[in-house]
Amino acid sequence: MDNLTFRYSILLMEGLQVTNLSTHLAFMLFLLAYIFIIVSNIGILIQISVEKRLHQPMHILFCNLPLNDLLGTTVLLPHLMSHILTDPSERYITYVECAMQAFLGHVYGTASHTILMIMAFDRYVAICNPLRYPTIMSNNMMVILSAGAWGAAVVLVGILIGLSVRLSHCRSVIQSLFCDNPSLFKLSCENTMINNVYGLTFTVVLLTSSLGSVVFTYLRIVMVCFKSKNKATNSKAIKTCSAHLAVYIIMMVSGFTIIFLHRFPASSESRHLPSIMFHVIPPSLNPIIYGLQAKEIRQRLFKLFYKSKVNSV
């Protein structure tokens, strides 16, 4: 059989290399991080869904973020924890599972940008056009923005992964923590120029759109705050935007590091930390930064905490 047409159904994943002494410690750290991310993000979603005061455009749009964080964390951490406890020579994954993991992982990364873009637009309208905010951010607009953020991610990533899945492959080792698009097409011995061109174009367009919209939004907000004489409004705007910007910067630094290090196969070990950061740090910080910064959510959580403390006494 021609090697170029051979397709492995079972792949070996490199995974995270840890010493025997640190295996259980690493497992417990990832488990605690996963539990915190699941509980905090689901808790925020429940709070927004049951509290009628939180049924506002800003909070409803924010629901997209914890949903995406749950997806991104679940794509990585359960597999990572399983592989930590498995011998490196037995870390197998089927090709179908690998392709699905790559698809969901890239949807998470892409949606992280598109969701933060629509949230930046929401803050732009709220601060720069406060009187028109209820009219612009209608229910139809929220549906359009949310559907656009997820739809763009699914379609663009679907094409990305589809181009890699069409390739035959002659290798069976995934040299990464988890399956992603570069890991998939690196299995092939065929010409991957189309994959590289589309992947590079996709990355450039996404990052340019993301950075461009965020920079434009913040410049407009800064200009409005500079012209405004209302210190309370300016303080609230800065507080809200600083939270958004902090999460955005963390996401961008982790993402850029992963993309950069993928160009250097010898630095595969160096990709592990930013890969874990990208799937763990933003999902951990988002409920804290956005949830506790929202006055209504913060008051509701404090009320529940106080009530449970009184009942326990």
mmCIF file of C-alpha atoms in Angstrom:
data_model
loop_
_atom_site.group_PDB
_atom_site.id
_atom_site.type_symbol
_atom_site.label_atom_id
_atom_site.label_comp_id
_atom_site.label_asym_id
_atom_site.label_seq_id
_atom_site.Cartn_x
_atom_site.Cartn_y
_atom_site.Cartn_z
ATOM 1 C CA MET A 1 0.000 0.000 0.000
ATOM 2 C CA ASP A 2 1.254 3.488 -0.848
ATOM 3 C CA ASN A 3 2.338 5.296 2.301
ATOM 4 C CA LEU A 4 0.785 8.518 1.028
ATOM 5 C CA THR A 5 -2.675 6.975 1.048
ATOM 6 C CA PHE A 6 -2.322 5.149 4.358
ATOM 7 C CA ARG A 7 -4.496 6.421 7.200
ATOM 8 C CA TYR A 8 -3.876 5.563 10.838
ATOM 9 C CA SER A 9 -7.061 5.150 12.854
ATOM 10 C CA ILE A 10 -5.216 5.262 16.196
ATOM 11 C CA LEU A 11 -2.740 8.008 17.047
ATOM 12 C CA LEU A 12 -0.199 8.368 19.842
ATOM 13 C CA MET A 13 -0.259 11.702 21.647
ATOM 14 C CA GLU A 14 2.871 13.183 23.169
ATOM 15 C CA GLY A 15 0.971 14.886 26.001
ATOM 16 C CA LEU A 16 2.524 16.570 29.019
ATOM 17 C CA GLN A 17 5.793 15.138 30.244
ATOM 18 C CA VAL A 18 5.901 15.052 34.051
ATOM 19 C CA THR A 19 8.107 13.165 36.494
ATOM 20 C CA ASN A 20 6.721 10.319 38.582
ATOM 21 C CA LEU A 21 7.039 12.438 41.722
ATOM 22 C CA SER A 22 4.961 15.306 40.327
ATOM 23 C CA THR A 23 2.299 13.229 38.547
ATOM 24 C CA HIS A 24 -0.300 13.319 41.310
ATOM 25 C CA LEU A 25 0.462 16.947 42.194
ATOM 26 C CA ALA A 26 -0.048 18.025 38.558
ATOM 27 C CA PHE A 27 -3.252 15.985 38.359
ATOM 28 C CA MET A 28 -4.664 17.592 41.520
ATOM 29 C CA LEU A 29 -3.786 21.122 40.335
ATOM 30 C CA PHE A 30 -5.513 20.592 36.999
ATOM 31 C CA LEU A 31 -8.490 18.944 38.708
ATOM 32 C CA LEU A 32 -8.919 21.866 41.115
ATOM 33 C CA ALA A 33 -8.604 24.336 38.230
ATOM 34 C CA TYR A 34 -11.194 22.403 36.209
ATOM 35 C CA ILE A 35 -13.648 22.235 39.127
ATOM 36 C CA PHE A 36 -13.249 25.966 39.793
ATOM 37 C CA ILE A 37 -13.799 26.851 36.133
ATOM 38 C CA ILE A 38 -16.870 24.612 35.830
ATOM 39 C CA VAL A 39 -18.484 25.788 39.082
ATOM 40 C CA SER A 40 -17.738 29.505 38.595
ATOM 41 C CA ASN A 41 -18.831 29.701 34.958
ATOM 42 C CA ILE A 42 -21.982 27.626 35.448
ATOM 43 C CA GLY A 43 -22.713 29.664 38.579
ATOM 44 C CA ILE A 44 -22.543 32.907 36.579
ATOM 45 C CA LEU A 45 -24.861 31.455 33.916
ATOM 46 C CA ILE A 46 -27.380 30.361 36.554
ATOM 47 C CA GLN A 47 -27.267 33.753 38.271
ATOM 48 C CA ILE A 48 -27.987 35.585 35.021
ATOM 49 C CA SER A 49 -30.751 33.187 33.984
ATOM 50 C CA VAL A 50 -32.700 33.227 37.279
ATOM 51 C CA GLU A 51 -32.269 36.902 38.208
ATOM 52 C CA LYS A 52 -34.650 39.094 36.181
ATOM 53 C CA ARG A 53 -32.625 42.225 36.960
ATOM 54 C CA LEU A 54 -29.749 40.687 35.027
ATOM 55 C CA HIS A 55 -31.797 40.201 31.856
ATOM 56 C CA GLN A 56 -30.033 43.125 30.222
ATOM 57 C CA PRO A 57 -28.137 43.191 26.898
ATOM 58 C CA MET A 58 -24.715 43.448 28.563
ATOM 59 C CA HIS A 59 -25.283 40.434 30.815
ATOM 60 C CA ILE A 60 -27.026 38.360 28.143
ATOM 61 C CA LEU A 61 -24.149 38.930 25.720
ATOM 62 C CA PHE A 62 -21.755 38.055 28.541
ATOM 63 C CA CYS A 63 -23.365 34.576 28.734
ATOM 64 C CA ASN A 64 -21.522 33.702 25.520
ATOM 65 C CA LEU A 65 -18.207 34.012 27.325
ATOM 66 C CA PRO A 66 -18.716 31.417 30.113
ATOM 67 C CA LEU A 67 -20.260 29.026 27.560
ATOM 68 C CA ASN A 68 -17.143 29.340 25.431
ATOM 69 C CA ASP A 69 -14.878 29.030 28.477
ATOM 70 C CA LEU A 70 -16.602 25.793 29.477
ATOM 71 C CA LEU A 71 -16.031 24.478 25.948
ATOM 72 C CA GLY A 72 -12.362 25.459 25.841
ATOM 73 C CA THR A 73 -11.528 24.007 29.243
ATOM 74 C CA THR A 74 -13.411 20.749 28.636
ATOM 75 C CA VAL A 75 -11.595 20.278 25.326
ATOM 76 C CA LEU A 76 -8.202 20.241 27.081
ATOM 77 C CA LEU A 77 -8.212 19.450 30.797
ATOM 78 C CA PRO A 78 -10.032 16.052 30.983
ATOM 79 C CA HIS A 79 -7.740 14.628 28.271
ATOM 80 C CA LEU A 80 -4.694 16.208 29.883
ATOM 81 C CA MET A 81 -5.520 14.785 33.319
ATOM 82 C CA SER A 82 -6.153 11.362 31.805
ATOM 83 C CA HIS A 83 -2.816 11.397 29.974
ATOM 84 C CA ILE A 84 -0.914 12.489 33.088
ATOM 85 C CA LEU A 85 -1.952 9.242 34.766
ATOM 86 C CA THR A 86 -1.231 7.181 31.643
ATOM 87 C CA ASP A 87 2.112 5.823 30.546
ATOM 88 C CA PRO A 88 3.527 7.982 27.680
ATOM 89 C CA SER A 89 3.669 4.918 25.420
ATOM 90 C CA GLU A 90 -0.086 4.303 25.871
ATOM 91 C CA ARG A 91 -1.546 7.790 25.330
ATOM 92 C CA TYR A 92 -3.705 6.792 22.386
ATOM 93 C CA ILE A 93 -6.506 8.720 20.695
ATOM 94 C CA THR A 94 -8.548 7.835 17.633
ATOM 95 C CA TYR A 95 -8.200 9.975 14.528
ATOM 96 C CA VAL A 96 -11.899 10.936 14.697
ATOM 97 C CA GLU A 97 -11.546 12.037 18.329
ATOM 98 C CA CYS A 98 -8.416 13.972 17.443
ATOM 99 C CA ALA A 99 -10.154 15.794 14.574
ATOM 100 C CA MET A 100 -13.128 16.620 16.822
ATOM 101 C CA GLN A 101 -10.835 17.889 19.571
ATOM 102 C CA ALA A 102 -8.999 20.078 17.050
ATOM 103 C CA PHE A 103 -12.297 21.449 15.726
ATOM 104 C CA LEU A 104 -13.653 22.300 19.187
ATOM 105 C CA GLY A 105 -10.316 23.725 20.321
ATOM 106 C CA HIS A 106 -10.125 26.086 17.362
ATOM 107 C CA VAL A 107 -13.796 27.041 17.748
ATOM 108 C CA TYR A 108 -12.962 28.014 21.331
ATOM 109 C CA GLY A 109 -9.987 30.113 20.233
ATOM 110 C CA THR A 110 -11.875 31.803 17.396
ATOM 111 C CA ALA A 111 -15.017 32.418 19.445
ATOM 112 C CA SER A 112 -12.872 33.946 22.198
ATOM 113 C CA HIS A 113 -12.052 36.720 19.745
ATOM 114 C CA THR A 114 -15.488 37.124 18.169
ATOM 115 C CA ILE A 115 -17.284 37.158 21.535
ATOM 116 C CA LEU A 116 -14.932 39.771 22.980
ATOM 117 C CA MET A 117 -15.472 41.797 19.797
ATOM 118 C CA ILE A 118 -19.255 41.899 20.279
ATOM 119 C CA MET A 119 -18.801 42.691 23.970
ATOM 120 C CA ALA A 120 -16.501 45.569 23.008
ATOM 121 C CA PHE A 121 -19.193 46.806 20.615
ATOM 122 C CA ASP A 122 -21.736 46.636 23.457
ATOM 123 C CA ARG A 123 -19.503 48.768 25.696
ATOM 124 C CA TYR A 124 -18.881 51.182 22.831
ATOM 125 C CA VAL A 125 -22.607 51.759 22.330
ATOM 126 C CA ALA A 126 -23.270 51.988 26.080
ATOM 127 C CA ILE A 127 -20.559 54.599 26.668
ATOM 128 C CA CYS A 128 -20.528 56.525 23.388
ATOM 129 C CA ASN A 129 -24.261 56.418 22.624
ATOM 130 C CA PRO A 130 -25.996 55.905 25.996
ATOM 131 C CA LEU A 131 -29.312 57.441 24.932
ATOM 132 C CA ARG A 132 -29.591 55.160 21.910
ATOM 133 C CA TYR A 133 -28.331 52.058 23.738
ATOM 134 C CA PRO A 134 -31.783 50.503 24.439
ATOM 135 C CA THR A 135 -32.766 50.992 20.801
ATOM 136 C CA ILE A 136 -29.549 49.687 19.258
ATOM 137 C CA MET A 137 -29.028 46.754 21.634
ATOM 138 C CA SER A 138 -32.465 45.231 21.086
ATOM 139 C CA ASN A 139 -33.269 41.532 21.442
ATOM 140 C CA ASN A 140 -32.870 41.071 17.687
ATOM 141 C CA MET A 141 -29.452 42.722 17.759
ATOM 142 C CA MET A 142 -28.295 40.480 20.641
ATOM 143 C CA VAL A 143 -29.401 37.380 18.704
ATOM 144 C CA ILE A 144 -27.657 38.612 15.544
ATOM 145 C CA LEU A 145 -24.423 39.427 17.390
ATOM 146 C CA SER A 146 -24.348 36.133 19.301
ATOM 147 C CA ALA A 147 -25.220 34.049 16.243
ATOM 148 C CA GLY A 148 -22.630 35.934 14.207
ATOM 149 C CA ALA A 149 -19.903 35.319 16.791
ATOM 150 C CA TRP A 150 -20.563 31.564 16.958
ATOM 151 C CA GLY A 151 -21.485 31.141 13.290
ATOM 152 C CA ALA A 152 -18.292 32.779 12.042
ATOM 153 C CA ALA A 153 -16.194 30.604 14.372
ATOM 154 C CA VAL A 154 -17.894 27.337 13.342
ATOM 155 C CA VAL A 155 -17.788 28.022 9.589
ATOM 156 C CA LEU A 156 -14.197 29.306 9.453
ATOM 157 C CA VAL A 157 -12.868 26.536 11.696
ATOM 158 C CA GLY A 158 -14.923 23.925 9.829
ATOM 159 C CA ILE A 159 -13.116 24.846 6.605
ATOM 160 C CA LEU A 160 -9.768 24.902 8.433
ATOM 161 C CA ILE A 161 -10.152 21.397 9.876
ATOM 162 C CA GLY A 162 -11.834 20.085 6.703
ATOM 163 C CA LEU A 163 -8.730 20.956 4.681
ATOM 164 C CA SER A 164 -6.605 18.920 7.101
ATOM 165 C CA VAL A 165 -8.964 15.947 7.377
ATOM 166 C CA ARG A 166 -9.005 15.521 3.574
ATOM 167 C CA LEU A 167 -5.264 14.734 3.644
ATOM 168 C CA SER A 168 -3.957 11.208 3.880
ATOM 169 C CA HIS A 169 -1.203 10.773 6.430
ATOM 170 C CA CYS A 170 1.868 8.637 6.983
ATOM 171 C CA ARG A 171 2.637 9.526 10.583
ATOM 172 C CA SER A 172 0.827 8.559 13.771
ATOM 173 C CA VAL A 173 2.298 10.745 16.546
ATOM 174 C CA ILE A 174 0.694 14.001 17.711
ATOM 175 C CA GLN A 175 3.589 16.108 19.000
ATOM 176 C CA SER A 176 1.482 18.348 21.180
ATOM 177 C CA LEU A 177 -0.537 18.482 24.393
ATOM 178 C CA PHE A 178 -3.739 18.055 22.420
ATOM 179 C CA CYS A 179 -4.912 17.841 18.834
ATOM 180 C CA ASP A 180 -4.997 21.051 16.829
ATOM 181 C CA ASN A 181 -4.911 21.917 13.146
ATOM 182 C CA PRO A 182 -1.090 22.117 12.753
ATOM 183 C CA SER A 183 -0.751 18.773 14.531
ATOM 184 C CA LEU A 184 -3.283 17.230 12.140
ATOM 185 C CA PHE A 185 -1.752 18.335 8.862
ATOM 186 C CA LYS A 186 1.766 17.597 10.125
ATOM 187 C CA LEU A 187 0.725 13.920 10.072
ATOM 188 C CA SER A 188 0.540 14.105 6.291
ATOM 189 C CA CYS A 189 3.296 13.507 3.759
ATOM 190 C CA GLU A 190 1.354 15.404 1.102
ATOM 191 C CA ASN A 191 1.778 18.997 0.026
ATOM 192 C CA THR A 192 0.090 21.167 2.688
ATOM 193 C CA MET A 193 0.487 24.519 0.964
ATOM 194 C CA ILE A 194 -3.300 25.071 0.794
ATOM 195 C CA ASN A 195 -3.557 24.378 4.520
ATOM 196 C CA ASN A 196 -0.747 26.813 5.311
ATOM 197 C CA VAL A 197 -2.164 29.552 3.078
ATOM 198 C CA TYR A 198 -5.704 29.234 4.455
ATOM 199 C CA GLY A 199 -4.467 28.896 8.038
ATOM 200 C CA LEU A 200 -2.259 31.961 7.738
ATOM 201 C CA THR A 201 -5.010 33.972 6.015
ATOM 202 C CA PHE A 202 -7.559 32.860 8.598
ATOM 203 C CA THR A 203 -5.231 33.838 11.471
ATOM 204 C CA VAL A 204 -4.308 37.216 9.974
ATOM 205 C CA VAL A 205 -7.929 38.146 9.188
ATOM 206 C CA LEU A 206 -9.149 37.062 12.633
ATOM 207 C CA LEU A 207 -6.407 38.839 14.568
ATOM 208 C CA THR A 208 -6.575 41.960 12.402
ATOM 209 C CA SER A 209 -10.357 42.166 12.823
ATOM 210 C CA SER A 210 -10.090 41.494 16.542
ATOM 211 C CA LEU A 211 -7.295 43.960 17.217
ATOM 212 C CA GLY A 212 -8.761 46.566 14.864
ATOM 213 C CA SER A 213 -12.209 46.499 16.442
ATOM 214 C CA VAL A 214 -10.880 46.547 20.005
ATOM 215 C CA VAL A 215 -8.395 49.370 19.312
ATOM 216 C CA PHE A 216 -11.055 51.425 17.507
ATOM 217 C CA THR A 217 -13.557 50.811 20.323
ATOM 218 C CA TYR A 218 -11.144 51.868 23.059
ATOM 219 C CA LEU A 219 -9.954 54.927 21.180
ATOM 220 C CA ARG A 220 -13.551 56.076 20.833
ATOM 221 C CA ILE A 221 -14.267 55.355 24.502
ATOM 222 C CA VAL A 222 -11.119 57.233 25.595
ATOM 223 C CA MET A 223 -12.142 60.214 23.473
ATOM 224 C CA VAL A 224 -15.632 60.254 25.014
ATOM 225 C CA CYS A 225 -14.224 59.959 28.545
ATOM 226 C CA PHE A 226 -11.696 62.727 27.821
ATOM 227 C CA LYS A 227 -14.465 65.084 26.681
ATOM 228 C CA SER A 228 -16.857 64.133 29.464
ATOM 229 C CA LYS A 229 -16.875 66.084 32.743
ATOM 230 C CA ASN A 230 -18.757 63.375 34.628
ATOM 231 C CA LYS A 231 -16.195 61.699 36.887
ATOM 232 C CA ALA A 232 -18.591 58.932 37.988
ATOM 233 C CA THR A 233 -19.338 57.934 34.388
ATOM 234 C CA ASN A 234 -15.671 58.022 33.441
ATOM 235 C CA SER A 235 -14.725 55.905 36.448
ATOM 236 C CA LYS A 236 -17.358 53.302 35.601
ATOM 237 C CA ALA A 237 -16.256 53.229 31.962
ATOM 238 C CA ILE A 238 -12.588 52.786 32.902
ATOM 239 C CA LYS A 239 -13.439 50.053 35.401
ATOM 240 C CA THR A 240 -15.503 48.098 32.881
ATOM 241 C CA CYS A 241 -13.036 48.522 30.019
ATOM 242 C CA SER A 242 -9.973 47.638 32.107
ATOM 243 C CA ALA A 243 -11.528 44.253 32.915
ATOM 244 C CA HIS A 244 -12.260 43.602 29.241
ATOM 245 C CA LEU A 245 -8.749 44.714 28.232
ATOM 246 C CA ALA A 246 -7.002 42.569 30.879
ATOM 247 C CA VAL A 247 -8.681 39.371 29.676
ATOM 248 C CA TYR A 248 -8.081 40.333 26.051
ATOM 249 C CA ILE A 249 -4.348 40.880 26.605
ATOM 250 C CA ILE A 250 -3.935 37.555 28.429
ATOM 251 C CA MET A 251 -5.740 35.759 25.612
ATOM 252 C CA MET A 252 -3.677 37.503 22.903
ATOM 253 C CA VAL A 253 -0.306 36.856 24.572
ATOM 254 C CA SER A 254 -1.074 33.147 25.044
ATOM 255 C CA GLY A 255 -2.437 32.791 21.511
ATOM 256 C CA PHE A 256 0.458 34.612 19.837
ATOM 257 C CA THR A 257 2.986 32.510 21.764
ATOM 258 C CA ILE A 258 1.373 29.270 20.604
ATOM 259 C CA ILE A 259 1.250 30.434 16.963
ATOM 260 C CA PHE A 260 4.860 31.648 17.076
ATOM 261 C CA LEU A 261 6.271 28.479 18.645
ATOM 262 C CA HIS A 262 4.416 26.250 16.148
ATOM 263 C CA ARG A 263 6.851 27.610 13.529
ATOM 264 C CA PHE A 264 9.725 25.995 15.466
ATOM 265 C CA PRO A 265 9.184 22.210 15.843
ATOM 266 C CA ALA A 266 12.233 21.934 18.122
ATOM 267 C CA SER A 267 10.414 24.137 20.665
ATOM 268 C CA SER A 268 7.455 21.797 21.177
ATOM 269 C CA GLU A 269 8.060 21.674 24.934
ATOM 270 C CA SER A 270 7.925 25.483 25.092
ATOM 271 C CA ARG A 271 4.377 25.464 23.624
ATOM 272 C CA HIS A 272 2.965 23.539 26.564
ATOM 273 C CA LEU A 273 2.777 26.392 29.071
ATOM 274 C CA PRO A 274 1.053 28.946 26.750
ATOM 275 C CA SER A 275 -1.305 26.196 25.510
ATOM 276 C CA ILE A 276 -2.365 25.450 29.078
ATOM 277 C CA MET A 277 -2.583 29.179 29.888
ATOM 278 C CA PHE A 278 -4.853 29.806 26.893
ATOM 279 C CA HIS A 279 -7.306 27.112 28.008
ATOM 280 C CA VAL A 280 -7.103 27.700 31.777
ATOM 281 C CA ILE A 281 -6.243 31.313 32.666
ATOM 282 C CA PRO A 282 -8.994 33.215 30.752
ATOM 283 C CA PRO A 283 -11.747 30.746 31.800
ATOM 284 C CA SER A 284 -10.590 31.124 35.417
ATOM 285 C CA LEU A 285 -10.363 34.925 35.361
ATOM 286 C CA ASN A 286 -13.450 35.739 33.291
ATOM 287 C CA PRO A 287 -16.019 34.847 35.997
ATOM 288 C CA ILE A 288 -14.018 36.856 38.552
ATOM 289 C CA ILE A 289 -13.278 39.886 36.381
ATOM 290 C CA TYR A 290 -16.616 40.167 34.610
ATOM 291 C CA GLY A 291 -18.876 38.539 37.188
ATOM 292 C CA LEU A 292 -17.696 40.432 40.240
ATOM 293 C CA GLN A 293 -17.303 43.702 38.319
ATOM 294 C CA ALA A 294 -21.016 43.647 37.484
ATOM 295 C CA LYS A 295 -22.730 45.283 40.443
ATOM 296 C CA GLU A 296 -25.928 43.207 40.179
ATOM 297 C CA ILE A 297 -24.071 39.886 39.997
ATOM 298 C CA ARG A 298 -21.725 40.873 42.824
ATOM 299 C CA GLN A 299 -24.606 41.888 45.106
ATOM 300 C CA ARG A 300 -26.471 38.672 44.323
ATOM 301 C CA LEU A 301 -23.431 36.501 45.104
ATOM 302 C CA PHE A 302 -22.727 38.350 48.356
ATOM 303 C CA LYS A 303 -26.373 37.945 49.339
ATOM 304 C CA LEU A 304 -26.269 34.202 48.698
ATOM 305 C CA PHE A 305 -22.985 33.884 50.595
ATOM 306 C CA TYR A 306 -24.324 35.835 53.546
ATOM 307 C CA LYS A 307 -27.562 33.787 53.598
ATOM 308 C CA SER A 308 -25.652 30.476 53.534
ATOM 309 C CA LYS A 309 -23.361 31.714 56.310
ATOM 310 C CA VAL A 310 -26.327 32.675 58.502
ATOM 311 C CA ASN A 311 -28.047 29.325 57.883
ATOM 312 C CA SER A 312 -24.904 27.425 58.800
ATOM 313 C CA VAL A 313 -24.724 29.303 62.125
#
